[in-house]
Amino acid sequence: MTEINGAGEKAPLQTYVEAVDWINGLIPFGIRPGLERIEALMARLGNPHRRLKFIHVAGTNGKGSTCAFLTSVLLQAGYDVGTFTSPYITKFTNRFQYNGEDIPEETLLKIANRLHPLVREMASTPLGSPTMFEVSTTLALLYYAEECYPDVVVWETGLGGRMDVTNIVTPVVSVITNIGMDHTDVLGDTVEAIAWEKAGIIKPGVPVVTCASQPEAIKVITDRAQELRSTAYVAGQQFSYRRVDRDENSQTIHFAGPFRELDIRICMKGTYQCDNAAGALMALEVLRQYMAFVLEDKDLVQGFEHAFWAGRFEKVVDDPRIVLDGAHNPEGAESLAQSIKEVYPHKRLNLMMGMLENKHHEAYLQHILPLVDTLILTEPDFRRKMDAAKLQDVVAQVRPGFAKKELEIIVEPDWVKALELLKSRTEAEDLGVVSGTLYLIADVRAALLHQTDSEKGW
C-alpha cells in the first residue's frame, strides 16, 4: 500500500525500513552538542514536549538500567509509561517504548514522513540538517505527546547532559547515576568537567538524585542544585543502602531514605545494579512524597524484582556459561570485575572483547585483565570500530603489570569466528564473558539467542 502524507500526496518514505534508513542516513551529520536545532523543530511542531511529564536520567554508566527500574515500578503501579533510551540492542523501535512495548512500525513511518520535509527545510538554513539523534528525539516527543499520551516519560540522555538534545525538557525529577571517564573528547577530561556537563540537566526548582561517588563530582552537582534552588538527594548523604542478601539469581538491598526505609529485591545481576536501584528508588520516593504519585509498597517491590535490561551482566546461555556486559569504560570494567568475582565462581575466565576508538582502553584493561585466562580480541561490526591488532598493542602495554603470566591472547577480527572460539574454549566450570561496546554485545546476543530481526545500532 502506498503511504500518503497529510496533504494527500505520496509520502517520501514508503516503508518502515526506508524510514529507519533515512534517520540513520543522518548519522554523517555527527553528534553536534547544542539545542538550537531541536528548539527550532519543537517550535515548528507546536512544542509537544511541554505537554509531557519527564524523569530525566543522565550519568556515565547505569542510565539504561535505572530507566528499566523506573519503568518497571511505574508500570506495576498502574501508570502509562513512555521510555526513551539509546543505544538499542535488537531493533530501532526499542528506543521508543510505551508500556514496555516498542513503537509500532507503521506509527514510526507516519511520524518520520511528517518530519522529513521539516528536516529538509532546516538543512537549507544556517542551522544545518538535524542529526540522527535530534530527529529520533523529535520522533519520540511526537509519539508520546500525540499518539499514546503516557502519564510520565522516562527520558535518557544521549551524551552528557547540558548540551544534549534531550535537555530541551523540564522534568519533574532529574537523576544523575554516576560520573566516570567516558566521551572525554566531548565532555572534558576531568571528573569536574564531566560532572558539570551531567549537572546541566538540573532545572530550577526540580529535585535531583545522584549516585555520584567522587567528592569533586558531588560538589559540582550540589553547587549547581543550590544555585538553581533544587533539592539534591546524594547517595551516602540524604539516602543510603546496604546489600543484605545475594545469590546467583538476585540481590536484596535495605534502602534508607529521608522519608522511610524499605527492602527491595532485584534480579538484575552485578553489584553496580544496587547503586542504580537505590537511585531509582530515591527518585520514586520524591515522586511519591511531593508529586502525588501513588506507589504502593507491593508495587515498588514487584516492580524492582521484575525489572530487566538486556546486555548488562546478563547470562544468556548456560552451556557454555556466557555472560554479556556492555562495560566499555574504566568504571564499567571495575564493576564488571567485581561482579564476576562475586556472582560467578569459575575455573577459567575467557573474555571476548571489542571496542570503539577512544582513549581509555588502558584503564579498562587494568581492571579486567587480572582475572582473565584467555583474551579474545575482536572487532564490532560498526563504522568506528577499533582494529583488533591495535587493541592488541594496548594490551601489550598494560600486560606486564596487570595480567596473569600464562594469559593467552587470540586476535580474531571476525566477531562471529571469535564467538565460536569463545564457546569452544569455555568448559563446564569456566565462564565466558563478552564485553566492550554495546554494538558488539547486540550482535553477539542476537547470535546466541537466535534472533533474526536484530538491527542493532545507536
Short mmCIF file of C-alpha atoms in Angstrom, two decimals:
data_model
loop_
_atom_site.label_atom_id
_atom_site.label_comp_id
_atom_site.label_asym_id
_atom_site.label_seq_id
_atom_site.Cartn_x
_atom_site.Cartn_y
_atom_site.Cartn_z
CA MET A 1 0.00 0.00 0.00
CA THR A 2 1.34 3.45 -0.94
CA GLU A 3 1.98 5.71 2.05
CA ILE A 4 0.12 9.04 1.71
CA ASN A 5 1.02 12.15 3.69
CA GLY A 6 -1.33 14.66 5.32
CA ALA A 7 -1.65 16.71 2.13
CA GLY A 8 -2.91 13.71 0.17
CA GLU A 9 0.40 13.32 -1.69
CA LYS A 10 2.62 10.29 -1.94
CA ALA A 11 4.83 10.30 1.17
CA PRO A 12 8.64 10.44 0.70
CA LEU A 13 9.12 7.28 2.83
CA GLN A 14 7.08 4.23 1.88
CA THR A 15 8.17 1.58 4.40
CA TYR A 16 9.47 1.23 7.93
CA VAL A 17 12.85 0.16 6.57
CA GLU A 18 13.02 3.31 4.40
CA ALA A 19 12.17 5.44 7.45
CA VAL A 20 14.91 3.88 9.58
CA ASP A 21 17.40 4.12 6.70
CA TRP A 22 16.55 7.80 6.29
CA ILE A 23 17.03 8.54 10.00
CA ASN A 24 20.29 6.56 10.14
CA GLY A 25 21.36 8.33 6.95
CA LEU A 26 21.64 11.48 9.06
CA ILE A 27 24.48 9.92 11.09
CA PRO A 28 27.16 11.64 8.92
CA PHE A 29 25.95 14.94 10.40
CA GLY A 30 27.53 13.60 13.59
CA ILE A 31 26.98 14.44 17.24
CA ARG A 32 26.65 18.20 17.47
CA PRO A 33 26.04 19.32 21.05
CA GLY A 34 23.57 22.17 21.30
CA LEU A 35 19.83 22.75 21.44
CA GLU A 36 19.32 25.20 18.55
CA ARG A 37 18.06 22.67 16.01
CA ILE A 38 15.82 20.73 18.41
CA GLU A 39 14.33 24.02 19.66
CA ALA A 40 13.61 25.04 16.07
CA LEU A 41 11.97 21.68 15.36
CA MET A 42 9.86 21.90 18.51
CA ALA A 43 8.70 25.42 17.61
CA ARG A 44 7.61 24.23 14.16
CA LEU A 45 5.68 21.33 15.75
CA GLY A 46 3.89 23.28 18.48
CA ASN A 47 6.26 22.36 21.34
CA PRO A 48 4.85 18.88 22.08
CA HIS A 49 7.38 18.35 24.89
CA ARG A 50 5.59 20.92 27.03
CA ARG A 51 2.59 18.60 27.34
CA LEU A 52 4.50 15.76 28.98
CA LYS A 53 5.98 14.83 32.38
CA PHE A 54 9.57 13.54 32.32
CA ILE A 55 12.04 11.78 34.58
CA HIS A 56 15.37 12.84 33.05
CA VAL A 57 18.24 10.36 33.54
CA ALA A 58 21.91 11.19 32.89
CA GLY A 59 25.20 9.62 34.02
CA THR A 60 28.24 7.78 32.72
CA ASN A 61 27.07 4.21 33.43
CA GLY A 62 23.79 2.73 34.59
CA LYS A 63 21.37 5.02 32.74
CA GLY A 64 19.60 2.22 30.91
CA SER A 65 19.28 0.02 33.99
CA THR A 66 17.98 2.95 36.03
CA CYS A 67 15.41 3.65 33.32
CA ALA A 68 14.40 -0.03 33.42
CA PHE A 69 13.86 0.09 37.21
CA LEU A 70 11.80 3.30 36.97
CA THR A 71 9.70 1.99 34.09
CA SER A 72 9.02 -1.36 35.73
CA VAL A 73 7.85 0.15 39.03
CA LEU A 74 5.66 2.81 37.40
CA LEU A 75 4.03 0.21 35.14
CA GLN A 76 3.44 -2.08 38.12
CA ALA A 77 1.78 0.85 39.91
CA GLY A 78 -0.67 1.30 37.03
CA TYR A 79 0.84 4.28 35.23
CA ASP A 80 1.16 4.57 31.45
CA VAL A 81 4.87 5.00 30.81
CA GLY A 82 6.93 6.12 27.85
CA THR A 83 10.60 5.06 27.86
CA PHE A 84 13.16 6.68 25.54
CA THR A 85 16.63 5.08 25.63
CA SER A 86 19.72 4.51 23.48
CA PRO A 87 21.52 2.67 22.07
CA TYR A 88 19.18 -0.18 21.24
CA ILE A 89 20.05 -3.86 21.47
CA THR A 90 17.67 -5.50 18.97
CA LYS A 91 15.56 -3.14 16.85
CA PHE A 92 15.48 0.60 16.15
CA THR A 93 11.96 0.65 17.61
CA ASN A 94 13.36 -0.42 21.04
CA ARG A 95 14.32 3.16 21.84
CA PHE A 96 10.68 4.37 21.73
CA GLN A 97 8.65 2.29 24.15
CA TYR A 98 5.17 2.75 25.59
CA ASN A 99 4.14 0.49 28.45
CA GLY A 100 7.06 -1.81 27.69
CA GLU A 101 6.15 -2.24 24.00
CA ASP A 102 8.06 -0.82 21.02
CA ILE A 103 6.54 1.89 18.86
CA PRO A 104 4.56 0.21 16.02
CA GLU A 105 6.49 0.29 12.76
CA GLU A 106 3.58 1.98 10.95
CA THR A 107 3.48 4.75 13.59
CA LEU A 108 7.21 5.34 13.27
CA LEU A 109 6.80 5.55 9.48
CA LYS A 110 3.93 8.05 9.81
CA ILE A 111 5.88 10.36 12.14
CA ALA A 112 9.05 10.08 10.03
CA ASN A 113 7.10 11.22 6.98
CA ARG A 114 5.84 14.19 8.96
CA LEU A 115 9.41 15.11 9.93
CA HIS A 116 11.02 14.51 6.54
CA PRO A 117 10.07 17.88 4.94
CA LEU A 118 10.94 19.80 8.13
CA VAL A 119 14.40 18.25 8.19
CA ARG A 120 14.99 19.06 4.52
CA GLU A 121 13.80 22.63 5.10
CA MET A 122 16.08 23.10 8.09
CA ALA A 123 19.04 21.65 6.18
CA SER A 124 18.88 24.64 3.84
CA THR A 125 19.08 27.16 6.70
CA PRO A 126 22.16 28.33 8.65
CA LEU A 127 21.23 25.82 11.40
CA GLY A 128 22.03 22.93 9.07
CA SER A 129 20.45 19.49 8.99
CA PRO A 130 19.25 17.98 12.25
CA THR A 131 21.32 14.95 13.29
CA MET A 132 20.11 11.37 13.61
CA PHE A 133 19.70 11.74 17.37
CA GLU A 134 17.86 15.05 17.04
CA VAL A 135 15.36 13.50 14.63
CA SER A 136 14.99 10.41 16.85
CA THR A 137 14.36 12.62 19.88
CA THR A 138 11.77 14.67 17.99
CA LEU A 139 10.10 11.48 16.82
CA ALA A 140 9.89 10.29 20.43
CA LEU A 141 8.34 13.55 21.61
CA LEU A 142 5.69 13.45 18.88
CA TYR A 143 4.94 9.80 19.62
CA TYR A 144 4.40 10.45 23.31
CA ALA A 145 2.61 13.80 23.00
CA GLU A 146 0.31 12.98 20.07
CA GLU A 147 -0.04 9.21 19.74
CA CYS A 148 -0.01 7.38 23.08
CA TYR A 149 -0.18 10.02 25.88
CA PRO A 150 1.81 8.44 28.75
CA ASP A 151 1.39 9.70 32.30
CA VAL A 152 5.17 10.03 32.55
CA VAL A 153 8.16 9.59 30.22
CA VAL A 154 11.41 8.01 31.45
CA TRP A 155 13.87 10.05 29.40
CA GLU A 156 17.51 9.02 28.97
CA THR A 157 20.18 11.45 27.81
CA GLY A 158 22.19 10.58 24.73
CA LEU A 159 25.56 12.13 25.60
CA GLY A 160 26.45 14.30 28.56
CA GLY A 161 23.53 16.44 29.65
CA ARG A 162 23.93 20.20 29.43
CA MET A 163 24.13 20.36 25.62
CA ASP A 164 22.38 17.06 24.94
CA VAL A 165 19.29 17.21 22.76
CA THR A 166 17.14 15.60 25.46
CA ASN A 167 17.82 18.61 27.70
CA ILE A 168 15.06 20.54 25.96
CA VAL A 169 12.61 19.14 28.52
CA THR A 170 11.85 20.30 32.05
CA PRO A 171 11.38 17.14 34.13
CA VAL A 172 9.58 16.50 37.39
CA VAL A 173 12.77 14.92 38.78
CA SER A 174 16.32 14.53 37.44
CA VAL A 175 18.64 11.56 38.06
CA ILE A 176 22.44 11.54 37.61
CA THR A 177 23.51 7.93 38.05
CA ASN A 178 27.28 8.40 38.39
CA ILE A 179 30.30 10.17 36.91
CA GLY A 180 33.12 8.41 35.06
CA MET A 181 35.72 8.97 32.37
CA ASP A 182 33.85 8.49 29.11
CA HIS A 183 33.36 10.61 25.97
CA THR A 184 36.17 12.81 27.22
CA ASP A 185 36.67 14.23 23.72
CA VAL A 186 33.26 15.90 24.02
CA LEU A 187 32.64 16.27 27.77
CA GLY A 188 36.10 17.10 29.12
CA ASP A 189 38.91 15.08 30.63
CA THR A 190 38.39 15.66 34.34
CA VAL A 191 35.76 14.40 36.77
CA GLU A 192 34.73 18.01 37.46
CA ALA A 193 34.27 18.84 33.77
CA ILE A 194 32.18 15.74 33.12
CA ALA A 195 30.12 16.33 36.27
CA TRP A 196 29.43 19.89 35.10
CA GLU A 197 28.06 18.58 31.79
CA LYS A 198 25.87 15.97 33.53
CA ALA A 199 24.67 18.56 36.06
CA GLY A 200 23.38 20.56 33.10
CA ILE A 201 20.13 18.57 33.27
CA ILE A 202 19.30 20.13 36.66
CA LYS A 203 16.47 22.65 36.24
CA PRO A 204 15.36 25.44 38.58
CA GLY A 205 13.36 24.03 41.47
CA VAL A 206 13.40 20.47 40.13
CA PRO A 207 14.83 17.91 42.60
CA VAL A 208 17.87 15.88 41.53
CA VAL A 209 19.00 12.44 42.70
CA THR A 210 22.59 11.28 42.24
CA CYS A 211 24.71 8.21 42.98
CA ALA A 212 27.95 10.02 42.09
CA SER A 213 30.68 8.96 44.50
CA GLN A 214 33.66 11.26 43.90
CA PRO A 215 33.73 14.27 46.26
CA GLU A 216 34.60 16.62 43.41
CA ALA A 217 31.65 15.37 41.32
CA ILE A 218 29.26 15.65 44.25
CA LYS A 219 30.41 19.22 44.89
CA VAL A 220 29.76 20.23 41.26
CA ILE A 221 26.28 18.67 41.32
CA THR A 222 25.24 20.04 44.72
CA ASP A 223 26.63 23.51 43.96
CA ARG A 224 24.62 23.58 40.75
CA ALA A 225 21.49 22.38 42.55
CA GLN A 226 21.90 25.03 45.22
CA GLU A 227 22.38 27.72 42.59
CA LEU A 228 19.09 26.68 40.97
CA ARG A 229 17.29 26.18 44.30
CA SER A 230 16.82 22.49 43.55
CA THR A 231 16.89 19.90 46.31
CA ALA A 232 19.74 17.39 45.84
CA TYR A 233 19.48 13.83 47.14
CA VAL A 234 23.01 12.38 47.24
CA ALA A 235 23.78 8.68 47.82
CA GLY A 236 25.56 8.31 51.14
CA GLN A 237 24.09 11.57 52.43
CA GLN A 238 20.32 12.02 52.05
CA PHE A 239 19.83 8.31 51.25
CA SER A 240 21.84 5.11 51.53
CA TYR A 241 21.56 1.39 51.09
CA ARG A 242 23.27 -1.80 52.17
CA ARG A 243 23.08 -5.17 50.49
CA VAL A 244 21.58 -7.71 52.89
CA ASP A 245 21.39 -10.82 50.71
CA ARG A 246 22.53 -12.16 47.35
CA ASP A 247 22.71 -15.34 45.30
CA GLU A 248 23.39 -16.15 41.65
CA ASN A 249 19.88 -15.02 40.65
CA SER A 250 19.10 -11.97 42.78
CA GLN A 251 20.26 -9.50 45.42
CA THR A 252 18.38 -7.67 48.16
CA ILE A 253 19.13 -4.19 49.48
CA HIS A 254 17.92 -2.33 52.55
CA PHE A 255 17.20 1.26 51.46
CA ALA A 256 17.21 4.09 53.99
CA GLY A 257 15.91 7.41 52.71
CA PRO A 258 14.71 10.71 54.15
CA PHE A 259 11.09 9.53 54.27
CA ARG A 260 11.32 5.83 55.23
CA GLU A 261 13.25 2.55 54.97
CA LEU A 262 12.44 -0.33 52.65
CA ASP A 263 13.83 -3.69 51.48
CA ILE A 264 13.79 -4.42 47.75
CA ARG A 265 14.95 -7.45 45.77
CA ILE A 266 16.38 -7.09 42.26
CA CYS A 267 17.08 -9.81 39.71
CA MET A 268 19.47 -7.72 37.63
CA LYS A 269 22.92 -9.03 38.50
CA GLY A 270 26.07 -7.09 39.25
CA THR A 271 26.99 -5.13 42.33
CA TYR A 272 26.57 -1.84 40.45
CA GLN A 273 22.87 -2.58 39.97
CA CYS A 274 22.38 -1.97 43.68
CA ASP A 275 23.56 1.62 43.13
CA ASN A 276 21.18 2.01 40.19
CA ALA A 277 18.25 0.53 42.11
CA ALA A 278 18.87 2.81 45.12
CA GLY A 279 19.00 5.89 42.88
CA ALA A 280 15.80 4.86 41.09
CA LEU A 281 14.05 4.21 44.42
CA MET A 282 15.08 7.64 45.74
CA ALA A 283 13.64 9.28 42.60
CA LEU A 284 10.40 7.33 43.04
CA GLU A 285 10.26 8.37 46.69
CA VAL A 286 10.46 12.02 45.59
CA LEU A 287 7.57 11.47 43.18
CA ARG A 288 5.57 9.72 45.90
CA GLN A 289 6.27 12.26 48.62
CA TYR A 290 5.98 15.54 46.72
CA MET A 291 4.16 14.91 43.43
CA ALA A 292 1.23 12.75 44.47
CA PHE A 293 2.37 9.64 42.60
CA VAL A 294 0.53 6.65 44.10
CA LEU A 295 3.22 3.99 44.61
CA GLU A 296 2.15 1.19 46.94
CA ASP A 297 4.85 -0.83 48.67
CA LYS A 298 3.81 -4.06 46.93
CA ASP A 299 4.12 -2.35 43.53
CA LEU A 300 7.55 -0.97 44.38
CA VAL A 301 8.74 -4.39 45.48
CA GLN A 302 7.33 -6.24 42.48
CA GLY A 303 8.44 -3.56 40.03
CA PHE A 304 12.06 -3.73 41.15
CA GLU A 305 12.05 -7.53 41.17
CA HIS A 306 10.68 -7.76 37.60
CA ALA A 307 12.95 -5.10 36.07
CA PHE A 308 15.24 -6.31 33.27
CA TRP A 309 17.78 -4.65 30.97
CA ALA A 310 19.44 -6.62 28.18
CA GLY A 311 23.21 -6.82 27.82
CA ARG A 312 24.10 -5.70 31.34
CA PHE A 313 25.79 -8.56 33.19
CA GLU A 314 23.26 -10.84 31.51
CA LYS A 315 23.80 -14.61 31.43
CA VAL A 316 22.36 -15.55 28.04
CA VAL A 317 23.31 -19.23 27.77
CA ASP A 318 24.21 -21.95 30.30
CA ASP A 319 26.10 -24.42 28.11
CA PRO A 320 28.66 -23.00 27.84
CA ARG A 321 28.06 -20.37 30.52
CA ILE A 322 28.34 -16.99 28.77
CA VAL A 323 27.67 -13.56 30.28
CA LEU A 324 27.27 -10.35 28.26
CA ASP A 325 28.13 -6.96 29.71
CA GLY A 326 28.34 -3.64 27.89
CA ALA A 327 31.19 -2.31 30.05
CA HIS A 328 33.29 -0.07 27.80
CA ASN A 329 34.95 2.41 30.16
CA PRO A 330 37.17 2.12 33.28
CA GLU A 331 34.32 2.38 35.79
CA GLY A 332 32.31 -0.22 33.91
CA ALA A 333 35.28 -2.61 33.81
CA GLU A 334 35.86 -2.19 37.55
CA SER A 335 32.21 -3.01 38.27
CA LEU A 336 32.30 -5.96 35.87
CA ALA A 337 35.41 -7.42 37.53
CA GLN A 338 33.86 -7.10 40.98
CA SER A 339 30.60 -8.68 39.83
CA ILE A 340 32.33 -11.63 38.15
CA LYS A 341 34.18 -12.43 41.37
CA GLU A 342 31.03 -12.19 43.48
CA VAL A 343 28.41 -13.84 41.28
CA TYR A 344 30.04 -16.49 39.09
CA PRO A 345 32.72 -18.74 40.61
CA HIS A 346 34.77 -20.24 37.78
CA LYS A 347 37.86 -22.25 36.95
CA ARG A 348 38.98 -20.19 33.93
CA LEU A 349 37.73 -16.84 32.65
CA ASN A 350 37.61 -16.44 28.88
CA LEU A 351 36.97 -12.86 27.80
CA MET A 352 35.99 -11.75 24.31
CA MET A 353 36.13 -8.01 23.80
CA GLY A 354 35.70 -5.47 21.02
CA MET A 355 35.91 -1.71 21.33
CA LEU A 356 35.30 1.54 19.52
CA GLU A 357 38.13 4.04 19.06
CA ASN A 358 38.58 6.14 22.20
CA LYS A 359 41.19 6.97 24.81
CA HIS A 360 40.55 4.84 27.89
CA HIS A 361 41.12 1.21 26.99
CA GLU A 362 44.30 1.10 29.10
CA ALA A 363 42.40 1.81 32.32
CA TYR A 364 39.64 -0.59 31.25
CA LEU A 365 42.18 -3.38 30.79
CA GLN A 366 43.91 -2.67 34.10
CA HIS A 367 40.66 -3.54 35.91
CA ILE A 368 39.71 -6.67 33.98
CA LEU A 369 43.00 -8.31 32.88
CA PRO A 370 43.98 -9.69 36.32
CA LEU A 371 41.00 -12.09 36.12
CA VAL A 372 41.44 -13.27 32.53
CA ASP A 373 42.93 -16.59 31.39
CA THR A 374 42.14 -16.35 27.67
CA LEU A 375 41.60 -12.99 25.95
CA ILE A 376 39.95 -13.00 22.52
CA LEU A 377 40.26 -9.63 20.78
CA THR A 378 37.77 -8.92 18.01
CA GLU A 379 36.06 -6.07 16.18
CA PRO A 380 32.45 -4.86 16.41
CA ASP A 381 30.52 -4.53 13.17
CA PHE A 382 30.42 -0.74 13.35
CA ARG A 383 31.94 2.16 11.47
CA ARG A 384 34.02 3.46 14.40
CA LYS A 385 35.43 0.11 15.44
CA MET A 386 38.92 -0.26 16.83
CA ASP A 387 41.15 -2.67 14.90
CA ALA A 388 41.78 -5.83 16.90
CA ALA A 389 45.51 -5.58 16.13
CA LYS A 390 45.59 -2.05 17.53
CA LEU A 391 43.74 -3.24 20.63
CA GLN A 392 46.39 -5.96 20.96
CA ASP A 393 49.06 -3.24 21.08
CA VAL A 394 47.21 -1.61 24.00
CA VAL A 395 47.02 -4.98 25.79
CA ALA A 396 50.77 -5.43 25.30
CA GLN A 397 51.40 -2.11 27.09
CA VAL A 398 49.18 -2.99 30.05
CA ARG A 399 50.01 -6.69 30.34
CA PRO A 400 53.30 -6.57 32.32
CA GLY A 401 51.80 -5.01 35.44
CA PHE A 402 48.30 -6.47 35.40
CA ALA A 403 47.87 -9.78 33.54
CA LYS A 404 48.47 -13.36 34.61
CA LYS A 405 51.78 -14.72 33.31
CA GLU A 406 50.03 -17.52 31.45
CA LEU A 407 47.47 -15.22 29.79
CA GLU A 408 46.67 -16.43 26.27
CA ILE A 409 45.80 -13.76 23.70
CA ILE A 410 43.93 -14.57 20.47
CA VAL A 411 43.29 -11.97 17.77
CA GLU A 412 40.25 -12.74 15.60
CA PRO A 413 38.80 -9.64 13.84
CA ASP A 414 35.65 -11.51 12.70
CA TRP A 415 33.34 -11.42 15.71
CA VAL A 416 31.37 -14.46 14.51
CA LYS A 417 34.54 -16.59 14.47
CA ALA A 418 35.65 -15.04 17.76
CA LEU A 419 32.36 -16.08 19.37
CA GLU A 420 32.82 -19.66 18.16
CA LEU A 421 36.30 -19.64 19.71
CA LEU A 422 34.86 -18.39 22.99
CA LYS A 423 32.19 -21.10 23.02
CA SER A 424 34.63 -23.88 22.17
CA ARG A 425 37.11 -22.85 24.88
CA THR A 426 34.59 -22.35 27.69
CA GLU A 427 34.15 -25.65 29.53
CA ALA A 428 31.64 -26.62 32.22
CA GLU A 429 33.47 -24.99 35.15
CA ASP A 430 34.61 -21.95 33.14
CA LEU A 431 32.97 -18.61 32.49
CA GLY A 432 32.81 -16.90 29.11
CA VAL A 433 32.31 -13.13 29.09
CA VAL A 434 31.68 -10.84 26.13
CA SER A 435 32.34 -7.20 26.92
CA GLY A 436 33.04 -3.86 25.29
CA THR A 437 30.88 -1.71 23.05
CA LEU A 438 27.15 -2.39 23.01
CA TYR A 439 27.35 -2.69 19.22
CA LEU A 440 29.27 -5.93 19.74
CA ILE A 441 27.00 -7.02 22.60
CA ALA A 442 23.93 -6.55 20.38
CA ASP A 443 25.28 -8.78 17.61
CA VAL A 444 26.54 -11.47 19.98
CA ARG A 445 23.26 -11.51 21.91
CA ALA A 446 21.25 -11.90 18.71
CA ALA A 447 23.50 -14.76 17.61
CA LEU A 448 23.35 -16.62 20.93
CA LEU A 449 19.57 -16.22 21.24
CA HIS A 450 18.97 -16.92 17.52
CA GLN A 451 17.20 -13.59 16.97
CA THR A 452 16.83 -12.98 13.26
CA ASP A 453 15.38 -9.45 13.41
CA SER A 454 18.31 -7.73 15.15
CA GLU A 455 19.05 -4.28 13.72
CA LYS A 456 21.43 -3.07 16.46
CA GLY A 457 22.81 0.46 16.42
CA TRP A 458 22.90 3.87 18.06
#
